[in-house]
PDB file of C-alpha atoms in Angstrom:
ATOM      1  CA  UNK A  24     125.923 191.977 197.000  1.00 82.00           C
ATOM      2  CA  UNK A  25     122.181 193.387 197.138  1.00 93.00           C
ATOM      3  CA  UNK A  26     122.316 196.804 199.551  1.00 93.00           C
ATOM      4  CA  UNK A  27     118.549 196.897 201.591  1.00 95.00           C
ATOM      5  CA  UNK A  28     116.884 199.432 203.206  1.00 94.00           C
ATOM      6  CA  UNK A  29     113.423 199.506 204.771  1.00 90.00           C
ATOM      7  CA  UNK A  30     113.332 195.346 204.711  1.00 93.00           C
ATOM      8  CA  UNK A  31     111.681 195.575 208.810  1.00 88.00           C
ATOM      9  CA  UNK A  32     110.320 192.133 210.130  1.00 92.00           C
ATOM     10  CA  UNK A  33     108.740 189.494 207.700  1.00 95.00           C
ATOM     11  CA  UNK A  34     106.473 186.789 208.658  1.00 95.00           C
ATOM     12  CA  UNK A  35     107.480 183.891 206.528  1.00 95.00           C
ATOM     13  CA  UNK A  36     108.331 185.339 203.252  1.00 97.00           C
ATOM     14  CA  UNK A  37     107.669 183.754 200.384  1.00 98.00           C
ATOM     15  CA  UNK A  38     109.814 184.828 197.240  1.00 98.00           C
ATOM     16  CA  UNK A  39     107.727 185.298 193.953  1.00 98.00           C
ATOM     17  CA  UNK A  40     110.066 185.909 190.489  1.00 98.00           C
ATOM     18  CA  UNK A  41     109.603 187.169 187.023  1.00 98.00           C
ATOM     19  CA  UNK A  42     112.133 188.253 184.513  1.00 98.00           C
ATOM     20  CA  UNK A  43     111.067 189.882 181.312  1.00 97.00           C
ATOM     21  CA  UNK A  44     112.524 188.676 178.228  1.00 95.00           C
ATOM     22  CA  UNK A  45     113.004 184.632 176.761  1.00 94.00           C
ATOM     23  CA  UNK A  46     110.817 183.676 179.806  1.00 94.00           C
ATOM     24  CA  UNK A  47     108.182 185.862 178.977  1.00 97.00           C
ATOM     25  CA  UNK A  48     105.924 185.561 176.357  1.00 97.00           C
ATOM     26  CA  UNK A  49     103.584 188.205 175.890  1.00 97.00           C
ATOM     27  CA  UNK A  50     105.082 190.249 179.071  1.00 98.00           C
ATOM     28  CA  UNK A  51     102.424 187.669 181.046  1.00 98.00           C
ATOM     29  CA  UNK A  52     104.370 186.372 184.083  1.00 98.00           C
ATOM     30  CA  UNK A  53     106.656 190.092 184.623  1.00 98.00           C
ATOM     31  CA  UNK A  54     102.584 191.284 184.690  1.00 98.00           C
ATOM     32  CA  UNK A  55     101.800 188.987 187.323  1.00 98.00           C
ATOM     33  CA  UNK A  56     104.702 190.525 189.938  1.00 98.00           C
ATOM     34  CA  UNK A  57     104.149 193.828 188.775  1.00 98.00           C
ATOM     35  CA  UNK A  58     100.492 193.448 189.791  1.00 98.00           C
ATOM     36  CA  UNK A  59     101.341 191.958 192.761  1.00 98.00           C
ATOM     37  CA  UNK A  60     103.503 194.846 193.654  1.00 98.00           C
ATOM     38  CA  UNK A  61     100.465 197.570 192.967  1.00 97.00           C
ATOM     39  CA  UNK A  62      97.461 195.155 194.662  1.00 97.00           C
ATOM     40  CA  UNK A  63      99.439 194.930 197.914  1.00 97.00           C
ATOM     41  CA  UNK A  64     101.414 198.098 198.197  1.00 96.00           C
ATOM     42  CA  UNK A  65     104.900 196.700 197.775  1.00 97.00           C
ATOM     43  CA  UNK A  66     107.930 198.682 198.860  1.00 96.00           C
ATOM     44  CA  UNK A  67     111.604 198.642 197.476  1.00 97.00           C
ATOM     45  CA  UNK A  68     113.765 197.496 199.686  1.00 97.00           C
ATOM     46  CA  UNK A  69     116.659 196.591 196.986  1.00 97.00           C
ATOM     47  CA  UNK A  70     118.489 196.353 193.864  1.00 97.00           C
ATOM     48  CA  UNK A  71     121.048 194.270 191.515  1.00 97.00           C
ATOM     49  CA  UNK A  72     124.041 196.612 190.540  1.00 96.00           C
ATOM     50  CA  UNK A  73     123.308 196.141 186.766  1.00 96.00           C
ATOM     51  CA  UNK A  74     126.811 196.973 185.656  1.00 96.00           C
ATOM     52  CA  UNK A  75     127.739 193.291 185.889  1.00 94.00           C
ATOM     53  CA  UNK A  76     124.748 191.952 184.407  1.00 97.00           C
ATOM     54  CA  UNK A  77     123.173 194.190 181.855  1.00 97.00           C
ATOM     55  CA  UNK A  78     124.525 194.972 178.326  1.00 97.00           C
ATOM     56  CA  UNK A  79     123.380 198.903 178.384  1.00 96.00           C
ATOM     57  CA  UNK A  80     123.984 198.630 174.348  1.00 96.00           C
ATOM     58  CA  UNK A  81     120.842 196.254 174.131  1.00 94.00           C
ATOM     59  CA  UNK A  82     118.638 197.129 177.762  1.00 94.00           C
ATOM     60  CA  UNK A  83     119.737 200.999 177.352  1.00 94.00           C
ATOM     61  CA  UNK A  84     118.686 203.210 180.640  1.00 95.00           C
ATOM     62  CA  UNK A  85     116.153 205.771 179.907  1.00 93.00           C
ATOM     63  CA  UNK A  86     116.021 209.704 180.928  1.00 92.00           C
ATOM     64  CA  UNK A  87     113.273 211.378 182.530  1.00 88.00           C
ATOM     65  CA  UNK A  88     112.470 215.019 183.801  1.00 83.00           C
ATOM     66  CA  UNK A  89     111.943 218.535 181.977  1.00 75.00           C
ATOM     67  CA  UNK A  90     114.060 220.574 184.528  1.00 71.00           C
ATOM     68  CA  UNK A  91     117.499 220.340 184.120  1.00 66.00           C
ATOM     69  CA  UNK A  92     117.986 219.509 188.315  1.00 71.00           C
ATOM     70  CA  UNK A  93     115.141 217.085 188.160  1.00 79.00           C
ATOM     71  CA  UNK A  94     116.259 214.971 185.214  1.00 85.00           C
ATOM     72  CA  UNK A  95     116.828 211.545 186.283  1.00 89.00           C
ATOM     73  CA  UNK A  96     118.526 208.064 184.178  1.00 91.00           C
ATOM     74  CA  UNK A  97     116.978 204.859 185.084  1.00 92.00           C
ATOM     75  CA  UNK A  98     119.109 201.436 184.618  1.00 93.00           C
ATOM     76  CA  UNK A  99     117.847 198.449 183.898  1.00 94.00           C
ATOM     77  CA  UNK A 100     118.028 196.239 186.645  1.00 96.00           C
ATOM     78  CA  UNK A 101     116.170 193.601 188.928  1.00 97.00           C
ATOM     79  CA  UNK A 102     114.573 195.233 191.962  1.00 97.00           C
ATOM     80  CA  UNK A 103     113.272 193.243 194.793  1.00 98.00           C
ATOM     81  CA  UNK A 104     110.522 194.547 196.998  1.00 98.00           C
ATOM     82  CA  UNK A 105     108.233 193.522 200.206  1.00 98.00           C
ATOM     83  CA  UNK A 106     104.606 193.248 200.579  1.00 96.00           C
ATOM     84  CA  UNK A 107     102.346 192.794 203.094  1.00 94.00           C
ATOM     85  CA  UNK A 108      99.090 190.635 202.191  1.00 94.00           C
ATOM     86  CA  UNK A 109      96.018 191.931 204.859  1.00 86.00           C
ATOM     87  CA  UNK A 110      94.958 188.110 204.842  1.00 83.00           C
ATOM     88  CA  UNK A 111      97.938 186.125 205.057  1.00 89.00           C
ATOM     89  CA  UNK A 112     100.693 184.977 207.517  1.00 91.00           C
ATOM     90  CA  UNK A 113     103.323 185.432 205.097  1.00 95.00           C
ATOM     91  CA  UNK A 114     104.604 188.514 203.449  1.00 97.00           C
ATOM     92  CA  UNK A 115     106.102 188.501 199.656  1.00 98.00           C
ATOM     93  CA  UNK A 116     109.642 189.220 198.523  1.00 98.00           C
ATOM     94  CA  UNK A 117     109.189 190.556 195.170  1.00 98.00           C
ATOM     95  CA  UNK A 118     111.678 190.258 192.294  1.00 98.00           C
ATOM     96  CA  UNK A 119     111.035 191.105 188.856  1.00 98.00           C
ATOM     97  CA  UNK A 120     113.427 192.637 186.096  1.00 97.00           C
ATOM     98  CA  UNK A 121     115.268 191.799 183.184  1.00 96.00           C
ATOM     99  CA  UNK A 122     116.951 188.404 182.393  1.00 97.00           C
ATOM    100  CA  UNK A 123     120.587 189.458 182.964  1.00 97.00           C
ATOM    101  CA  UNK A 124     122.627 189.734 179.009  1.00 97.00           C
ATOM    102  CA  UNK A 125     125.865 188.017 181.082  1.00 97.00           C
ATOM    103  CA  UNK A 126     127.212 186.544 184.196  1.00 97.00           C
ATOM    104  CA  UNK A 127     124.439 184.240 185.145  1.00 97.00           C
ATOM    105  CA  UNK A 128     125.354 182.316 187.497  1.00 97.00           C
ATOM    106  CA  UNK A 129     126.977 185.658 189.777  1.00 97.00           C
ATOM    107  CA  UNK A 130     123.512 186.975 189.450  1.00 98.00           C
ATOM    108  CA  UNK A 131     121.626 183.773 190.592  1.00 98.00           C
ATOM    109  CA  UNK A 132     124.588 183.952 193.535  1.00 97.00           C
ATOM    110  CA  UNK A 133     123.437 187.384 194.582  1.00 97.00           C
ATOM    111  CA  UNK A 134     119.706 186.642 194.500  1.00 98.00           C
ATOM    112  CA  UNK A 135     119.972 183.035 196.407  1.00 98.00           C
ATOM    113  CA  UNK A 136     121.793 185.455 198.896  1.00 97.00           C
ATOM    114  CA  UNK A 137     118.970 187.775 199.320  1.00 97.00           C
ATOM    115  CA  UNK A 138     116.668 184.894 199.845  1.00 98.00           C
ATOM    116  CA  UNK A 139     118.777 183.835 202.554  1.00 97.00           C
ATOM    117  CA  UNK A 140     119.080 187.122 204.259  1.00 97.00           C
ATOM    118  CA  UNK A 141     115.558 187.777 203.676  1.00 97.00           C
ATOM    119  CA  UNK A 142     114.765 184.715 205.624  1.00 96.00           C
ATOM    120  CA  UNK A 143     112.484 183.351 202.878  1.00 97.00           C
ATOM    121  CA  UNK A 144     112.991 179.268 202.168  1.00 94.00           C
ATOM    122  CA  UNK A 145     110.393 179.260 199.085  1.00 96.00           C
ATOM    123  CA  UNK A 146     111.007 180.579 196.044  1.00 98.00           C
ATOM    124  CA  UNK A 147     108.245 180.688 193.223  1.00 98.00           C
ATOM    125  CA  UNK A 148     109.224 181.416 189.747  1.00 98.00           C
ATOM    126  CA  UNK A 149     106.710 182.651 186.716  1.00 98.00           C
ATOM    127  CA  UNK A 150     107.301 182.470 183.521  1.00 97.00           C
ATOM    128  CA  UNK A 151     105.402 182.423 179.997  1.00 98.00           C
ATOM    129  CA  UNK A 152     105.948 180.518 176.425  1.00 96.00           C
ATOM    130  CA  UNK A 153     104.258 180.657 173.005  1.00 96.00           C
ATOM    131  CA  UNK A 154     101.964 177.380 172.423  1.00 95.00           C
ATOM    132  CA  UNK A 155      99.863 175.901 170.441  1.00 93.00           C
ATOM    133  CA  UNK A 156      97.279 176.793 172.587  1.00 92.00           C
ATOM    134  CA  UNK A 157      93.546 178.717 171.772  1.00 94.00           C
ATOM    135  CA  UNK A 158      92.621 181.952 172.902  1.00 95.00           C
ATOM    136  CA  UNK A 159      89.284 180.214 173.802  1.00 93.00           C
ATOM    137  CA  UNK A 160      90.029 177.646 175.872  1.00 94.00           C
ATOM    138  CA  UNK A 161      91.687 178.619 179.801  1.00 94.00           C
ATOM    139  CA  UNK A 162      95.514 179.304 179.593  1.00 96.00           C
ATOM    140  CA  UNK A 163      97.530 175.894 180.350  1.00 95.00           C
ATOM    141  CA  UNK A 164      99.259 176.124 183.376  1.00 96.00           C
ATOM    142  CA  UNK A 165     102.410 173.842 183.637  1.00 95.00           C
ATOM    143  CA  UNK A 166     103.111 173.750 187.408  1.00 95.00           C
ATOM    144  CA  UNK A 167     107.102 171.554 188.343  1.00 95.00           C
ATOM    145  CA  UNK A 168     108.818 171.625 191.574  1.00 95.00           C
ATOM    146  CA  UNK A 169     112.880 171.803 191.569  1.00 90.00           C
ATOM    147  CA  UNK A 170     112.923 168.380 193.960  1.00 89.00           C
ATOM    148  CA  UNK A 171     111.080 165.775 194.486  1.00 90.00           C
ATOM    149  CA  UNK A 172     110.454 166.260 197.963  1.00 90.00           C
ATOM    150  CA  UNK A 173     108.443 169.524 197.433  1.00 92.00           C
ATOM    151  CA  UNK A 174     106.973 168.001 194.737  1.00 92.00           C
ATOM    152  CA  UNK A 175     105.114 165.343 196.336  1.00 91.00           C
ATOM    153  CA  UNK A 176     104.133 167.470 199.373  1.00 91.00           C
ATOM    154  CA  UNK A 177     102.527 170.339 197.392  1.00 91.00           C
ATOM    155  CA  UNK A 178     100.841 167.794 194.912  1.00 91.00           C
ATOM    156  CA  UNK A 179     103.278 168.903 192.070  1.00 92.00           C
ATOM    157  CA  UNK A 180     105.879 167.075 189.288  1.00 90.00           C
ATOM    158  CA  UNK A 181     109.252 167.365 189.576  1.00 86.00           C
ATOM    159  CA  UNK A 182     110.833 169.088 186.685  1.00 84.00           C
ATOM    160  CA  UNK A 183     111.443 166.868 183.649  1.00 84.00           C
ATOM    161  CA  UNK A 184     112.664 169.553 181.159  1.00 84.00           C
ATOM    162  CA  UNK A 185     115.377 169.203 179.150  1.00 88.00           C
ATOM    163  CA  UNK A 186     116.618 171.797 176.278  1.00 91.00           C
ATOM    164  CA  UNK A 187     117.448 175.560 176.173  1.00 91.00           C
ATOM    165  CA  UNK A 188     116.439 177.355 178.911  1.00 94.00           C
ATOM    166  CA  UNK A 189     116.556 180.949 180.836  1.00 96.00           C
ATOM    167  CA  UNK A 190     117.256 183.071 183.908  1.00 97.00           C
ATOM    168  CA  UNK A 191     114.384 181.382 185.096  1.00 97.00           C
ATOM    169  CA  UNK A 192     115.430 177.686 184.995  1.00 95.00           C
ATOM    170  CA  UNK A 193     118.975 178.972 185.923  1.00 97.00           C
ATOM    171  CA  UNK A 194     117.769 180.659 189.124  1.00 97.00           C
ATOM    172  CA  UNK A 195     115.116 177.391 189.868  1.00 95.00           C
ATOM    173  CA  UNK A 196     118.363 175.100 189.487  1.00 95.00           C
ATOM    174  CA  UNK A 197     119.980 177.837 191.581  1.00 96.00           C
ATOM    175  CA  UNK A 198     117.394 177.504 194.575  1.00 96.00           C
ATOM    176  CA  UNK A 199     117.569 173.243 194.166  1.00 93.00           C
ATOM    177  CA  UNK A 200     121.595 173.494 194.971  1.00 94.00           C
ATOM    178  CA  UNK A 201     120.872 175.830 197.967  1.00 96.00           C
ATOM    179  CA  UNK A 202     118.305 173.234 199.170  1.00 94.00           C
ATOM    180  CA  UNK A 203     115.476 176.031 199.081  1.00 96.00           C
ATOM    181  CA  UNK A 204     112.033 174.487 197.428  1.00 95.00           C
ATOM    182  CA  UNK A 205     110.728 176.140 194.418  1.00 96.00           C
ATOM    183  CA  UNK A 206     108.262 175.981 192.624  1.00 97.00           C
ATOM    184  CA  UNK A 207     107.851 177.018 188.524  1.00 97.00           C
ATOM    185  CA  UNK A 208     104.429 178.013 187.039  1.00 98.00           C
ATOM    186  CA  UNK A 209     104.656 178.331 183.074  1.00 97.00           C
ATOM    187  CA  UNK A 210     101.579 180.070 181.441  1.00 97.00           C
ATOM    188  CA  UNK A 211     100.977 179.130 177.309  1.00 96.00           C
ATOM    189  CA  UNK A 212     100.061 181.682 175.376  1.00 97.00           C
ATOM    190  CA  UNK A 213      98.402 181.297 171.674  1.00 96.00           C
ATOM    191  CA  UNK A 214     101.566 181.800 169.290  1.00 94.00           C
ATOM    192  CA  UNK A 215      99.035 183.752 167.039  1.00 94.00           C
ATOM    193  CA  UNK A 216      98.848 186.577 169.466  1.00 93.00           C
ATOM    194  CA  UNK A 217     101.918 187.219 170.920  1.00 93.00           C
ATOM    195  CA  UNK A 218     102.287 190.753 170.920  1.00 95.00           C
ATOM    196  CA  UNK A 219     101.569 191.794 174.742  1.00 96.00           C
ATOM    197  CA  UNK A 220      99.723 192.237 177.205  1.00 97.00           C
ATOM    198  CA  UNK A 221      97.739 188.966 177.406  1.00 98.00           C
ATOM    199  CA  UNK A 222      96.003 189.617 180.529  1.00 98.00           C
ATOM    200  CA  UNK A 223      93.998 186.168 180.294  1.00 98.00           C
ATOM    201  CA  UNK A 224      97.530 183.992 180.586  1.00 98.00           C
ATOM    202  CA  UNK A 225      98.865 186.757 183.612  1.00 98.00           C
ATOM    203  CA  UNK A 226      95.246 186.175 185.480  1.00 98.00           C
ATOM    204  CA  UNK A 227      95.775 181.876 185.533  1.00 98.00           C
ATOM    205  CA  UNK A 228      99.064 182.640 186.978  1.00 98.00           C
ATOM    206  CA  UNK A 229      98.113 185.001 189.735  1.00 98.00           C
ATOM    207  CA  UNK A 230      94.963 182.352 190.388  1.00 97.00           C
ATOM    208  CA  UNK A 231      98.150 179.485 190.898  1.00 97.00           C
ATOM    209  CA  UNK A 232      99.949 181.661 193.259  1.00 97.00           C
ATOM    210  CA  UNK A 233      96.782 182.138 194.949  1.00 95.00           C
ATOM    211  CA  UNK A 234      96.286 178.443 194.834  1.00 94.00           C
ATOM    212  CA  UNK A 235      99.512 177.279 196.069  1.00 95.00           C
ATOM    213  CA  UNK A 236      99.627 180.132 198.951  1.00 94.00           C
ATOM    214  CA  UNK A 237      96.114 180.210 200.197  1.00 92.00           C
ATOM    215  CA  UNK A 238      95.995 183.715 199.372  1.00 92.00           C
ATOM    216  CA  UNK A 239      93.279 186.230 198.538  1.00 93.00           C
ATOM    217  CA  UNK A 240      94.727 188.484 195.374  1.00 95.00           C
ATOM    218  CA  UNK A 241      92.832 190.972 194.842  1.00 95.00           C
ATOM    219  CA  UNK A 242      92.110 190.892 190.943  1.00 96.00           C
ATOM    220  CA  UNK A 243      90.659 194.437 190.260  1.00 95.00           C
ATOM    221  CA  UNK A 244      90.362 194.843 186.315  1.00 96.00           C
ATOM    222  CA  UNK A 245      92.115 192.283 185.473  1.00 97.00           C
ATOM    223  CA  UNK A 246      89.572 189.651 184.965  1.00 97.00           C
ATOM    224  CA  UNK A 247      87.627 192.309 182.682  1.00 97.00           C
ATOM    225  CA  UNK A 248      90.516 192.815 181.004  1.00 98.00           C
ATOM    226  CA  UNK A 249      90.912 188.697 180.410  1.00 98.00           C
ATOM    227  CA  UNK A 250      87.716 189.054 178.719  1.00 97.00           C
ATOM    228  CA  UNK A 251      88.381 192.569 176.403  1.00 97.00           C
ATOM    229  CA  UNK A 252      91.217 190.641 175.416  1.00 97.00           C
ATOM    230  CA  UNK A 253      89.380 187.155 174.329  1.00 96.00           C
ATOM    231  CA  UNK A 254      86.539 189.227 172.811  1.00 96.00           C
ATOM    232  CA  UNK A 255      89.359 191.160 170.508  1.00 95.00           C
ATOM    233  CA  UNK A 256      90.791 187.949 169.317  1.00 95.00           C
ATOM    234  CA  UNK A 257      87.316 187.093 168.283  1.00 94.00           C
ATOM    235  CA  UNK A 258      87.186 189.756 166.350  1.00 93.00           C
ATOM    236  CA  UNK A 259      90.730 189.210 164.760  1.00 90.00           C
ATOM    237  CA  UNK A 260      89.749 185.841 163.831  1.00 89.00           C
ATOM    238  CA  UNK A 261      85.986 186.227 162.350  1.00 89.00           C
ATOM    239  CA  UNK A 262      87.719 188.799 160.522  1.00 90.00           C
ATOM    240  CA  UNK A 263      90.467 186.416 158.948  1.00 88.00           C
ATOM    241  CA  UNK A 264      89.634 183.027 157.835  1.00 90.00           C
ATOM    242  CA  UNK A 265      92.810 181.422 158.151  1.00 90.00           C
ATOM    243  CA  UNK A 266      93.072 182.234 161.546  1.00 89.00           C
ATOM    244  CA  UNK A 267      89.291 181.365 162.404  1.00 91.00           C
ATOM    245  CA  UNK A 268      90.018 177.911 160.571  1.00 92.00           C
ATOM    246  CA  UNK A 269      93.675 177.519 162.832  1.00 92.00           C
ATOM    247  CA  UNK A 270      91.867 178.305 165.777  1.00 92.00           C
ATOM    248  CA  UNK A 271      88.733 175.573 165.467  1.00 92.00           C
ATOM    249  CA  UNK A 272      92.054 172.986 164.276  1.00 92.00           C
ATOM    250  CA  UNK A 273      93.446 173.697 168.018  1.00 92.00           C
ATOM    251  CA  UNK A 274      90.069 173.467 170.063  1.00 90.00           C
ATOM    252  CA  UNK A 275      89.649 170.134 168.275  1.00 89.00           C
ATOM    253  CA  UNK A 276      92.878 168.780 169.156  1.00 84.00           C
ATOM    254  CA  UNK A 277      91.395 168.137 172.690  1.00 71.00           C
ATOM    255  CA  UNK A 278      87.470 168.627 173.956  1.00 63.00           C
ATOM    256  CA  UNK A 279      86.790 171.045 176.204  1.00 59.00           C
ATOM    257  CA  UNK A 280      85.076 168.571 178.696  1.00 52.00           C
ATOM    258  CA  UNK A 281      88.875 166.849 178.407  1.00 51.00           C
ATOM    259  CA  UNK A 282      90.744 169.905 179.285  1.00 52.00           C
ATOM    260  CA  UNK A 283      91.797 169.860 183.360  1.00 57.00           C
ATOM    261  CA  UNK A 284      89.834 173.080 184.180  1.00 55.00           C
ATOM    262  CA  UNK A 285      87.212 170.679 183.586  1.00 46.00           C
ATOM    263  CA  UNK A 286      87.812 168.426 186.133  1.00 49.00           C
ATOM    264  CA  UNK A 287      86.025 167.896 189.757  1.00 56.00           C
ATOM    265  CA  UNK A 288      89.349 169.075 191.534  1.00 61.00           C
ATOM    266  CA  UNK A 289      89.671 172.156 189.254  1.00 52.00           C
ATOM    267  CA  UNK A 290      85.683 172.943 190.265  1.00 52.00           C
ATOM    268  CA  UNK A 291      85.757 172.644 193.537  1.00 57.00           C
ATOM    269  CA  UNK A 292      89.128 175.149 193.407  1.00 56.00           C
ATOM    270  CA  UNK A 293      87.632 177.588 192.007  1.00 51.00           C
ATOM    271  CA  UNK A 294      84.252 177.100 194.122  1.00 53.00           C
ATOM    272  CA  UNK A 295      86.901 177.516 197.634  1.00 58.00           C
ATOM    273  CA  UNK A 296      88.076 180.746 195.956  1.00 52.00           C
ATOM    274  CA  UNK A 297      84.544 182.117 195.032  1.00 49.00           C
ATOM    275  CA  UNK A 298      83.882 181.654 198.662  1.00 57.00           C
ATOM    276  CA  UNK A 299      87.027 182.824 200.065  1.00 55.00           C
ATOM    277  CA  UNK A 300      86.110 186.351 197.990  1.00 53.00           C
ATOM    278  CA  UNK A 301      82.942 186.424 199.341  1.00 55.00           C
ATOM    279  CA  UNK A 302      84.127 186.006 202.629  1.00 58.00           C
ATOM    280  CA  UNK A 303      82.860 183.143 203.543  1.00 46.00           C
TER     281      UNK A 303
END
């Protein structure tokens, strides 16, 4: 059972979830909490006991501090924290940590409990996946609901999956047997550059989030850092013909004016959020 301290009184939290590991390619969607948690000044207000979740022979805990007194050993866990968004009339319950090595379903038990306690009755999950997918085209987006009834009133498919899956699809089946709605966003990111970060895939998913919510995120760097990132795969792929030649294969598998970023919906989107950053 999750111990808080310093929760206070939330206006209609909404629970956002990453897990690094299986469900995250390229560290995007554990990126996307993380930056939530620095934008809007999220606290700690709890944490998993890892001993009944964590293998600390594969996720070891690390040491820290020069003076002997000081020194301090940090376990791997799942932390769940609180922040408060200036422009919004919900807060967020952060979670984000590592998918658990055992005991799944105890550890989806402990954080449907939280939710509960927390008062929260949407959950939204993140996660990322290697695709077939071009660096220069926007990052797909897959965007499933766990039933169909908060599917069809936030304009969203209910989940049709079927084959090996993680803590995330655990915990979203989790939230469906608890009758909480949830919601899954999956970024794809290019296979050929997997290593992380890939700020360009973490970006789309903070811009669903924002979507979904009606909530301003403040972006800071990142959207710079979207483009660094495209401009060094250029590089990497004038600079290796094989990859160059992969790379034009993929952006002719579909046009770009075919691609739904393209479409009048997906405009006017990201028209209403230009405007809601200027303040209009």
């Amino acid at each position: 059972m999750i111990e808080f301290s310093g929760v206070g009184q939330l206006r209609s939290p909404v629970v956002v979830a990453a897990f690094e590991g299986w469900n995250d390619a390229a560290d995007a969607s554990s990126a996307a909490v993380e930056h939530l948690e620095n934008v809007f000044g999220a606290r700690v207000i709890g944490a998993i006991d890892p001993d009944d979740y964590y293998d600390f022979q594969v996720n070891r805990p690390t040491v820290s501090g020069t003076d002997g007194a000081s020194r301090k050993i940090a376990w791997p866990t799942t932390r769940l924290s609180v922040a408060r968004p200036a422009k919004s009339d919900s807060d967020l319950v952060l979670v984000r940590g590592l998918e658990p090595n055992m005991r799944w379903r105890g550890f989806t038990d402990e954080l449907i409990e939280a939710v509960h306690a927390l008062g929260s009755d949407m959950v939204i999950t993140l996660g990322a996946l290697l695709a077939d997918s071009p660096h220069t085209r926007p990052v797909p987006i897959s965007g499933t609901a766990g039933d169909p009834a908060t599917a069809a009133r936030l304009g969203l498919e209910a989940s049709r999956y079927e084959g090996p899956t993680g803590i995330v699809g655990v915990f979203s089946d989790a939230c469906s047997r608890a009758e909480l709605a949830s919601v899954s966003f999956w970024a794809a990111v290019p296979h050929y550059v997997a290593n992380p970060p890939c700020p360009k895939a973490t970006l789309a998913l903070l811009r669903r989030v924002e979507d979904l919510l009606d909530m301003e995120i403040p972006l800071g760097e990142l959207p710079d850092k979207a483009k660094a990132w495209e401009r060094q795969v250029d590089e990497l792929a004038a600079g290796d013909s094989e990859v160059a030649e992969y790379v034009r294969s993929l952006e002719s598998r579909e046009p770009e004016t075919a691609l739904p970023e393209a479409s009048g919906d997906a405009i006017a989107r990201e028209f209403e959020r230009y405007l809601r950053r200027r303040g209009e």
